[in-house]
CSV table of C-alpha atoms in Angstrom, one decimal:
chain,number,residue,atom,x,y,z
A,1,MET,CA,7.4,28.4,4.6
A,2,ALA,CA,5.5,26.0,3.5
A,3,LEU,CA,5.3,22.8,5.1
A,4,LYS,CA,7.3,20.1,3.4
A,5,GLN,CA,5.1,17.0,3.0
A,6,TYR,CA,7.1,15.2,0.9
A,7,SER,CA,10.8,15.4,2.1
A,8,LYS,CA,11.0,12.1,3.7
A,9,ASN,CA,10.3,10.2,0.5
A,10,ILE,CA,13.8,12.5,-0.8
A,11,GLY,CA,15.7,10.1,1.3
A,12,LEU,CA,13.9,7.1,1.5
A,13,SER,CA,14.3,7.0,-1.9
A,14,TYR,CA,17.9,7.6,-1.8
A,15,ALA,CA,18.1,4.2,0.6
A,16,PHE,CA,15.4,2.2,-1.6
A,17,THR,CA,18.1,3.2,-4.5
A,18,VAL,CA,21.2,2.0,-2.5
A,19,CYS,CA,19.4,-1.5,-1.7
A,20,MET,CA,17.8,-2.3,-5.7
A,21,ASN,CA,21.6,-1.6,-6.9
A,22,LEU,CA,23.4,-3.8,-4.1
A,23,SER,CA,22.8,-6.3,-6.9
A,24,PHE,CA,25.5,-8.6,-6.4
A,25,THR,CA,24.9,-10.6,-9.9
A,26,HIS,CA,24.0,-8.2,-12.2
A,27,GLY,CA,27.9,-8.7,-13.4
A,28,ILE,CA,28.0,-12.3,-13.3
A,29,TRP,CA,25.2,-13.6,-14.2
A,30,MET,CA,25.9,-14.4,-17.7
A,31,ILE,CA,29.2,-15.8,-16.2
A,32,TYR,CA,27.1,-18.2,-14.2
A,33,LEU,CA,25.0,-19.1,-16.7
A,34,ALA,CA,27.5,-19.7,-18.8
A,35,SER,CA,29.3,-21.8,-16.3
A,36,ARG,CA,25.7,-23.8,-16.5
A,37,GLY,CA,26.4,-24.7,-19.8
A,38,PHE,CA,24.0,-22.1,-21.6
A,39,SER,CA,25.2,-21.3,-25.2
A,40,LEU,CA,26.1,-17.4,-26.2
A,41,ILE,CA,22.9,-17.6,-28.4
A,42,GLN,CA,20.6,-18.7,-25.3
A,43,LEU,CA,22.3,-15.8,-23.2
A,44,GLY,CA,21.0,-13.7,-25.9
A,45,ALA,CA,17.5,-15.3,-26.3
A,46,LEU,CA,16.7,-14.5,-22.8
A,47,GLU,CA,17.9,-11.1,-22.4
A,48,ALA,CA,16.0,-10.6,-25.4
A,49,ILE,CA,12.9,-12.2,-23.9
A,50,PHE,CA,13.6,-9.9,-21.1
A,51,HIS,CA,13.0,-7.1,-23.1
A,52,ILE,CA,10.4,-8.1,-25.1
A,53,THR,CA,8.1,-8.5,-22.1
A,54,SER,CA,9.6,-5.2,-20.8
A,55,PHE,CA,8.1,-3.8,-24.0
A,56,LEU,CA,5.1,-5.5,-23.6
A,57,MET,CA,4.1,-4.5,-19.6
A,58,GLU,CA,6.1,-1.3,-20.0
A,59,VAL,CA,3.5,0.8,-20.2
A,60,PRO,CA,0.6,-1.3,-18.5
A,61,THR,CA,2.6,-1.3,-15.4
A,62,GLY,CA,3.4,3.0,-15.5
A,63,SER,CA,-0.3,3.1,-15.9
A,64,VAL,CA,-1.0,0.9,-13.0
A,65,ALA,CA,1.6,3.5,-10.9
A,66,ASP,CA,-0.7,6.4,-12.3
A,67,ILE,CA,-3.6,4.6,-11.2
A,68,TRP,CA,-3.0,2.7,-8.1
A,69,GLY,CA,0.4,4.5,-7.1
A,70,ARG,CA,3.9,5.0,-7.0
A,71,LYS,CA,4.3,3.2,-3.9
A,72,ALA,CA,2.8,0.2,-4.5
A,73,SER,CA,3.9,-0.4,-8.2
A,74,ARG,CA,7.6,-0.1,-6.4
A,75,LEU,CA,6.9,-3.1,-3.6
A,76,ALA,CA,5.4,-5.2,-6.7
A,77,GLY,CA,8.2,-4.8,-8.3
A,78,ARG,CA,10.7,-5.7,-5.6
A,79,VAL,CA,8.6,-8.8,-5.2
A,80,CYS,CA,9.3,-10.0,-8.6
A,81,TYR,CA,12.5,-9.2,-8.5
A,82,ALA,CA,13.6,-11.3,-5.7
A,83,LEU,CA,11.5,-14.1,-7.0
A,84,SER,CA,13.5,-13.6,-10.3
A,85,LEU,CA,16.6,-14.6,-8.7
A,86,VAL,CA,15.7,-17.4,-6.7
A,87,LEU,CA,14.3,-18.8,-10.6
A,88,MET,CA,17.6,-17.8,-12.0
A,89,TYR,CA,19.9,-19.1,-9.5
A,90,TRP,CA,17.8,-22.5,-9.4
A,91,GLY,CA,16.4,-23.2,-12.3
A,92,PRO,CA,17.9,-26.1,-14.2
A,93,THR,CA,16.1,-26.2,-17.7
A,94,PHE,CA,15.8,-23.0,-20.4
A,95,TRP,CA,12.2,-22.7,-19.7
A,96,LEU,CA,12.7,-22.0,-16.3
A,97,GLN,CA,15.1,-19.2,-17.2
A,98,ILE,CA,12.9,-18.1,-19.5
A,99,LEU,CA,10.3,-17.7,-16.5
A,100,ALA,CA,13.2,-15.6,-14.7
A,101,PHE,CA,13.3,-13.2,-16.9
A,102,VAL,CA,10.0,-12.6,-17.5
A,103,LEU,CA,9.6,-12.0,-14.1
A,104,SER,CA,12.4,-10.2,-13.5
A,105,ALA,CA,11.2,-7.7,-16.6
A,106,LEU,CA,8.3,-7.1,-14.5
A,107,GLY,CA,10.2,-6.4,-11.6
A,108,TYR,CA,11.8,-3.7,-13.7
A,109,ASN,CA,8.7,-2.2,-15.4
A,110,LEU,CA,6.9,-1.4,-12.1
A,111,GLU,CA,10.0,0.5,-10.8
A,112,SER,CA,11.1,1.8,-14.3
A,113,GLY,CA,8.8,5.0,-14.3
A,114,ALA,CA,7.1,4.8,-10.8
A,115,GLY,CA,10.8,5.7,-9.1
A,116,ASP,CA,10.8,8.9,-11.1
A,117,ALA,CA,7.4,10.2,-10.9
A,118,LEU,CA,7.6,9.6,-6.9
A,119,LEU,CA,10.8,11.5,-6.7
A,120,TYR,CA,9.8,14.4,-9.0
A,121,ASP,CA,6.3,14.4,-7.7
A,122,SER,CA,7.6,14.5,-3.9
A,123,LEU,CA,9.5,17.8,-5.3
A,124,LEU,CA,6.7,19.6,-7.3
A,125,LEU,CA,4.0,18.5,-4.2
A,126,ASP,CA,6.5,20.7,-2.2
A,127,ALA,CA,7.5,23.3,-4.8
A,128,ASP,CA,11.0,22.1,-4.9
A,129,GLU,CA,11.0,21.0,-8.4
A,130,SER,CA,14.1,23.2,-9.4
A,131,ARG,CA,16.3,21.0,-6.8
A,132,TYR,CA,15.4,18.1,-9.4
A,133,LEU,CA,18.4,17.9,-11.1
A,134,SER,CA,20.7,18.4,-8.1
A,135,VAL,CA,18.7,15.7,-6.3
A,136,LYS,CA,18.1,13.1,-9.8
A,137,GLY,CA,22.4,13.7,-9.7
A,138,LYS,CA,22.7,12.6,-5.8
A,139,ASP,CA,20.4,9.6,-6.6
A,140,GLU,CA,22.5,8.4,-9.5
A,141,LEU,CA,25.7,9.2,-7.6
A,142,LEU,CA,24.1,6.5,-5.2
A,143,TYR,CA,23.2,4.5,-7.6
A,144,ASN,CA,27.0,3.8,-8.6
A,145,VAL,CA,28.0,3.8,-5.7
A,146,ALA,CA,26.1,0.6,-4.6
A,147,SER,CA,26.8,-0.5,-7.8
A,148,ILE,CA,30.7,-0.1,-7.1
A,149,ILE,CA,30.4,-2.2,-4.2
A,150,ALA,CA,27.9,-5.1,-5.6
A,151,PHE,CA,30.6,-5.2,-8.6
A,152,LEU,CA,33.5,-5.3,-6.1
A,153,VAL,CA,32.1,-7.9,-3.5
A,154,GLY,CA,30.1,-9.8,-6.3
A,155,GLY,CA,33.2,-10.5,-8.0
A,156,TYR,CA,34.5,-11.6,-5.1
A,157,LEU,CA,31.5,-13.7,-4.1
A,158,ALA,CA,31.3,-15.2,-7.6
A,159,SER,CA,34.7,-16.6,-7.6
A,160,VAL,CA,34.0,-18.2,-3.6
A,161,ASP,CA,30.5,-19.6,-4.8
A,162,TYR,CA,28.0,-17.9,-6.8
A,163,LEU,CA,25.0,-18.9,-3.9
A,164,LEU,CA,26.7,-16.1,-1.8
A,165,ALA,CA,26.0,-13.5,-4.9
A,166,PHE,CA,22.7,-14.5,-5.3
A,167,GLY,CA,21.9,-14.9,-1.9
A,168,LEU,CA,22.6,-11.7,-0.6
A,169,THR,CA,21.1,-9.6,-3.7
A,170,VAL,CA,17.9,-11.3,-3.0
A,171,LEU,CA,18.6,-9.9,0.7
A,172,PHE,CA,18.7,-6.8,-0.4
A,173,GLY,CA,15.7,-6.6,-2.4
A,174,LEU,CA,13.7,-7.5,0.2
A,175,ILE,CA,15.5,-4.5,2.5
A,176,GLY,CA,13.9,-2.3,-0.6
A,177,PHE,CA,10.9,-3.7,0.1
A,178,VAL,CA,10.7,-2.8,3.7
A,179,VAL,CA,11.9,0.7,2.7
A,180,ALA,CA,9.6,1.2,0.3
A,181,LEU,CA,6.7,0.6,2.7
A,182,PHE,CA,7.3,3.8,4.2
A,183,PHE,CA,7.1,6.0,0.9
A,184,LYS,CA,4.1,8.7,1.3
A,185,GLU,CA,2.0,8.2,-1.5
A,186,PRO,CA,2.0,11.6,-3.7
A,187,ALA,CA,-1.4,13.2,-3.3
A,188,ILE,CA,-1.9,14.2,-7.3
A,189,ARG,CA,-3.8,10.7,-8.0
A,190,GLU,CA,-6.3,11.6,-5.6
A,191,GLU,CA,-6.7,14.8,-7.6
A,192,HIS,CA,-8.7,12.7,-10.3
A,193,LYS,CA,-9.7,9.7,-8.0
A,194,ASP,CA,-13.0,9.3,-9.4
A,195,GLU,CA,-12.0,9.5,-12.5
A,196,GLN,CA,-9.0,7.5,-12.2
A,197,ARG,CA,-9.4,5.2,-10.0
A,198,PRO,CA,-11.0,2.2,-10.7
A,199,SER,CA,-14.2,1.2,-9.0
A,200,LEU,CA,-17.0,-1.8,-8.9
A,201,VAL,CA,-18.6,-0.2,-11.6
A,202,LYS,CA,-15.5,0.4,-14.0
A,203,SER,CA,-13.3,-2.1,-15.0
A,204,ILE,CA,-9.7,-1.9,-14.6
A,205,ALA,CA,-9.0,-2.2,-18.5
A,206,SER,CA,-11.1,0.7,-18.8
A,207,SER,CA,-9.0,2.5,-16.4
A,208,LEU,CA,-6.0,1.4,-18.6
A,209,ARG,CA,-6.8,2.4,-21.8
A,210,SER,CA,-8.5,6.0,-20.9
A,211,GLN,CA,-5.2,6.2,-18.7
A,212,LEU,CA,-3.2,5.4,-22.4
A,213,VAL,CA,-5.1,7.2,-24.7
A,214,ASP,CA,-5.0,10.8,-22.3
A,215,SER,CA,-1.1,9.9,-22.6
A,216,MET,CA,-0.7,9.6,-25.8
A,217,LYS,CA,-2.4,12.9,-26.2
A,218,VAL,CA,0.7,14.8,-24.1
A,219,PHE,CA,2.9,12.9,-26.4
A,220,ALA,CA,1.2,14.2,-29.8
A,221,SER,CA,1.0,17.5,-28.1
A,222,THR,CA,4.6,17.6,-26.6
A,223,PRO,CA,7.1,16.0,-30.1
A,224,ARG,CA,10.2,17.0,-27.8
A,225,ILE,CA,9.0,14.0,-25.0
A,226,ALA,CA,9.5,11.5,-28.5
A,227,PHE,CA,12.9,12.9,-29.7
A,228,LEU,CA,14.4,13.0,-26.1
A,229,ILE,CA,13.5,9.5,-25.2
A,230,ILE,CA,14.8,7.5,-28.6
A,231,PHE,CA,17.6,9.7,-28.3
A,232,SER,CA,18.9,8.7,-24.9
A,233,GLU,CA,17.5,5.0,-25.3
A,234,SER,CA,19.6,4.0,-28.2
A,235,LEU,CA,22.6,4.9,-26.5
A,236,PHE,CA,21.5,3.4,-23.5
A,237,ALA,CA,21.3,0.5,-25.3
A,238,PHE,CA,24.6,0.5,-27.1
A,239,MET,CA,26.1,0.6,-23.8
A,240,ILE,CA,24.3,-1.9,-21.8
A,241,CYS,CA,25.1,-4.5,-24.9
A,242,LEU,CA,28.6,-3.4,-24.2
A,243,PHE,CA,28.2,-4.3,-20.1
A,244,PHE,CA,26.8,-7.8,-20.7
A,245,TYR,CA,28.4,-8.7,-23.8
A,246,LEU,CA,32.0,-8.0,-22.1
A,247,GLN,CA,31.6,-9.9,-19.5
A,248,ASN,CA,32.3,-13.1,-21.7
A,249,HIS,CA,34.3,-11.5,-23.5
A,250,TRP,CA,37.1,-11.0,-20.9
A,251,THR,CA,35.9,-14.5,-19.2
A,252,ASN,CA,37.4,-15.7,-22.7
A,253,LEU,CA,40.4,-13.6,-22.3
A,254,GLY,CA,41.2,-15.4,-18.8
A,255,TYR,CA,39.6,-12.3,-16.5
A,256,THR,CA,38.4,-13.5,-13.2
A,257,THR,CA,35.2,-12.7,-12.1
A,258,ASP,CA,36.6,-10.6,-9.1
A,259,VAL,CA,39.2,-8.6,-11.7
A,260,ILE,CA,35.8,-8.1,-14.1
A,261,GLY,CA,34.0,-6.7,-10.4
A,262,ILE,CA,37.1,-3.8,-9.9
A,263,ILE,CA,36.7,-3.1,-14.0
A,264,PHE,CA,32.5,-2.6,-13.9
A,265,SER,CA,33.2,-0.8,-10.4
A,266,LEU,CA,35.8,1.8,-11.8
A,267,HIS,CA,33.0,2.2,-14.7
A,268,ALA,CA,30.5,3.2,-11.8
A,269,LEU,CA,33.4,5.6,-9.8
A,270,VAL,CA,33.4,7.9,-13.5
A,271,ALA,CA,30.0,7.7,-13.5
A,272,ALA,CA,29.6,8.4,-10.1
A,273,ILE,CA,31.3,11.4,-10.4
A,274,PHE,CA,30.1,13.1,-14.0
A,275,SER,CA,26.2,12.2,-12.0
A,276,VAL,CA,26.9,14.3,-8.9
A,277,ASN,CA,28.6,17.3,-11.3
A,278,ALA,CA,25.6,17.0,-13.9
A,279,ASP,CA,23.9,20.2,-13.1
A,280,ARG,CA,27.2,21.6,-12.8
A,281,ILE,CA,28.2,20.4,-16.6
A,282,GLU,CA,24.9,21.5,-17.4
A,283,ARG,CA,24.8,25.2,-16.5
A,284,ILE,CA,28.4,25.0,-18.7
A,285,ILE,CA,27.9,23.6,-22.1
A,286,GLY,CA,24.0,23.5,-21.9
A,287,GLN,CA,21.7,21.1,-23.4
A,288,LYS,CA,22.2,21.4,-26.7
A,289,GLY,CA,26.1,20.5,-25.6
A,290,ILE,CA,25.3,17.2,-23.2
A,291,LEU,CA,22.9,16.4,-26.9
A,292,ILE,CA,25.8,16.4,-29.0
A,293,VAL,CA,28.8,15.7,-26.5
A,294,CYS,CA,27.2,12.1,-25.2
A,295,PRO,CA,26.7,10.4,-29.0
A,296,ILE,CA,30.2,11.9,-29.6
A,297,LEU,CA,31.7,9.6,-26.9
A,298,LEU,CA,29.6,6.8,-27.5
A,299,LEU,CA,31.0,6.4,-30.6
A,300,PHE,CA,34.5,7.0,-29.2
A,301,THR,CA,34.0,4.0,-26.3
A,302,LEU,CA,32.4,1.8,-28.7
A,303,TRP,CA,35.4,1.8,-31.5
A,304,THR,CA,38.3,1.7,-29.1
A,305,VAL,CA,36.7,-1.5,-27.2
A,306,ALA,CA,36.2,-3.2,-30.2
A,307,LEU,CA,39.6,-2.3,-32.0
A,308,THR,CA,41.9,-1.8,-29.8
A,309,PRO,CA,43.7,-4.2,-27.0
A,310,TYR,CA,42.5,-1.4,-24.0
A,311,SER,CA,38.8,-2.2,-23.9
A,312,ALA,CA,38.6,-2.3,-19.9
A,313,PHE,CA,40.3,1.2,-19.9
A,314,PHE,CA,37.9,2.7,-22.7
A,315,TYR,CA,34.7,1.2,-21.0
A,316,ILE,CA,36.1,2.6,-17.6
A,317,LEU,CA,35.9,5.9,-19.5
A,318,ASN,CA,32.3,5.0,-20.9
A,319,GLY,CA,30.8,5.6,-17.7
A,320,SER,CA,31.4,8.9,-17.9
A,321,LEU,CA,28.6,9.3,-21.1
A,322,GLU,CA,25.9,7.1,-18.5
A,323,GLY,CA,26.7,9.2,-15.2
A,324,LEU,CA,26.0,12.5,-17.9
A,325,LEU,CA,23.1,11.4,-19.3
A,326,ALA,CA,21.0,10.0,-16.4
A,327,PRO,CA,20.2,12.8,-14.8
A,328,THR,CA,19.7,15.3,-17.2
A,329,ILE,CA,17.5,13.4,-19.6
A,330,SER,CA,15.6,12.3,-16.5
A,331,THR,CA,15.4,16.2,-15.7
A,332,TYR,CA,14.5,17.3,-19.2
A,333,LEU,CA,11.7,14.8,-19.5
A,334,ASN,CA,9.7,15.2,-15.9
A,335,ARG,CA,10.0,19.3,-16.7
A,336,LEU,CA,7.8,18.3,-19.9
A,337,ILE,CA,4.9,16.0,-18.5
A,338,PRO,CA,1.9,16.2,-16.3
A,339,SER,CA,1.9,14.9,-13.4
A,340,ARG,CA,-0.9,12.9,-13.8
A,341,PHE,CA,0.5,10.9,-16.5
A,342,ARG,CA,4.2,11.1,-15.6
A,343,ALA,CA,5.0,7.1,-15.1
A,344,THR,CA,3.0,6.2,-17.6
A,345,ILE,CA,4.7,8.2,-19.9
A,346,LEU,CA,8.0,7.4,-18.4
A,347,SER,CA,7.3,4.2,-18.9
A,348,PHE,CA,7.1,4.7,-22.8
A,349,GLN,CA,11.3,5.5,-21.9
A,350,SER,CA,12.2,2.3,-20.7
A,351,MET,CA,9.5,0.7,-23.8
A,352,ALA,CA,11.7,2.6,-26.2
A,353,TYR,CA,15.1,1.5,-24.1
A,354,SER,CA,13.3,-2.6,-24.9
A,355,LEU,CA,12.6,-1.8,-28.4
A,356,PHE,CA,16.7,-0.7,-29.0
A,357,MET,CA,17.5,-3.8,-27.0
A,358,ILE,CA,15.3,-6.6,-28.7
A,359,MET,CA,17.0,-5.6,-31.8
A,360,ILE,CA,20.3,-5.2,-31.1
A,361,PHE,CA,21.4,-7.2,-28.3
A,362,PRO,CA,20.6,-11.0,-29.7
A,363,LEU,CA,22.2,-10.1,-32.7
A,364,VAL,CA,25.3,-8.9,-30.6
A,365,GLY,CA,25.3,-12.8,-29.2
A,366,LEU,CA,24.5,-14.7,-32.5
A,367,ILE,CA,27.1,-12.9,-34.3
A,368,GLY,CA,29.7,-13.3,-31.1
A,369,SER,CA,28.7,-16.9,-31.5
A,370,LEU,CA,29.4,-17.8,-35.3
A,371,TYR,CA,33.0,-15.7,-35.6
A,372,SER,CA,33.6,-13.4,-32.1
A,373,LEU,CA,32.7,-10.9,-29.5
A,374,PRO,CA,35.5,-8.5,-30.8
A,375,PHE,CA,33.9,-8.5,-34.5
A,376,ALA,CA,30.7,-8.2,-32.9
A,377,PHE,CA,31.8,-5.0,-31.2
A,378,ALA,CA,33.1,-3.5,-34.0
A,379,LEU,CA,29.3,-4.1,-36.2
A,380,MET,CA,27.3,-2.4,-33.4
A,381,ALA,CA,29.9,0.3,-33.3
A,382,ALA,CA,29.7,0.9,-37.6
A,383,LEU,CA,25.9,0.3,-36.6
A,384,ALA,CA,26.0,3.3,-33.8
A,385,THR,CA,27.5,5.0,-36.6
A,386,VAL,CA,25.0,4.7,-38.8
A,387,LEU,CA,22.6,6.5,-36.6
A,388,VAL,CA,24.5,8.7,-34.6
A,389,VAL,CA,26.3,10.5,-37.5
A,390,PRO,CA,22.8,12.1,-39.3
A,391,TYR,CA,21.6,12.8,-35.8
A,392,LEU,CA,24.5,15.0,-34.9
A,393,VAL,CA,24.5,16.4,-38.8
A,394,ILE,CA,21.1,17.4,-37.9
A,395,ILE,CA,21.2,19.0,-34.4
A,396,THR,CA,24.3,20.7,-35.3
A,397,ARG,CA,22.3,22.6,-37.5
A,398,ASN,CA,18.9,23.2,-36.7
A,399,LYS,CA,19.3,26.6,-34.9
A,400,LYS,CA,15.4,25.2,-33.3
A,401,SER,CA,17.5,22.4,-31.5
A,402,ARG,CA,18.2,24.7,-28.4
A,403,LYS,CA,14.7,24.4,-27.6
A,404,LEU,CA,14.9,20.8,-27.7
């Protein structure tokens, strides 16, 4: 039996996921900033700035992870995230909040491609990549368990003092930094050391340019990668818009932060159940089944949240979509991407998500401010229907869609 050189990365990645997602501010930051006097339009603008930064920096930071290492990228991401929280809590002006959201985006960028790349390549180098869907499902389970704890505790802490929620989140961000110090960098990048790692002669810009050009060639030769990225990230964008604006909607309805935390934790519990069973579900309904079921679930939950008085219940049900989609799409994409370009191309995935959020998120905030958030949710559901229905028609009629 071959020696498993990178097996410790799996356990460390699980621990890192827990620390990263014990974010006690995730479900309350919009409520906090609104209590500081920032308007719904300003909150929408801040989230848009986050995604504009992410859109511009996603691929360069992914290339950084491919060239200098996934470990270094994840370490830098934790530092940026901790600094962003400090600024978000104490920043009294809109301009300082902009800086906070730029740093938050960089923290997200530095993690987004590097995390899955380190996990998949660790399994690949140990000739164990067939376990990835199961490992990713467990990783998503831990993500959701950590989220449940964070939503419950964060909602309670916010009802006592927002400083407690922000301070504890920064603490776990720094613990995640310590965990990341023990990652063993996958040796794949060493195979291309002479041509990929910048030297005193070769400039950093040249290295990045070469990495991006070669990555685009992979895109051109494997169009299924682009299809899966656009499919998944458009769905995630609609789900995240719901998550953030429901914070304000439920506050307007009189829900307290601890009650909102309970709703979000139940959503995460449903997601956890589906994520840990993602490999079983995939075996039963297949890849095409998942690509059909997920958008149908999305439309159902968007319309019921917008048009019924049971928005909390249907949002909790929406967790099934998140739990199923995240590990399966990650598995499909990683099977298609060469290790040398993994972090870079996975960053295109996050880049697509940011592009969708730039287009959708500020619009929902503007309409919610001018009219009402339920009306904005209904328009969002209508937009999703316009996008999803033709897609469903195409995928169900296309005999080749089984191979997507």
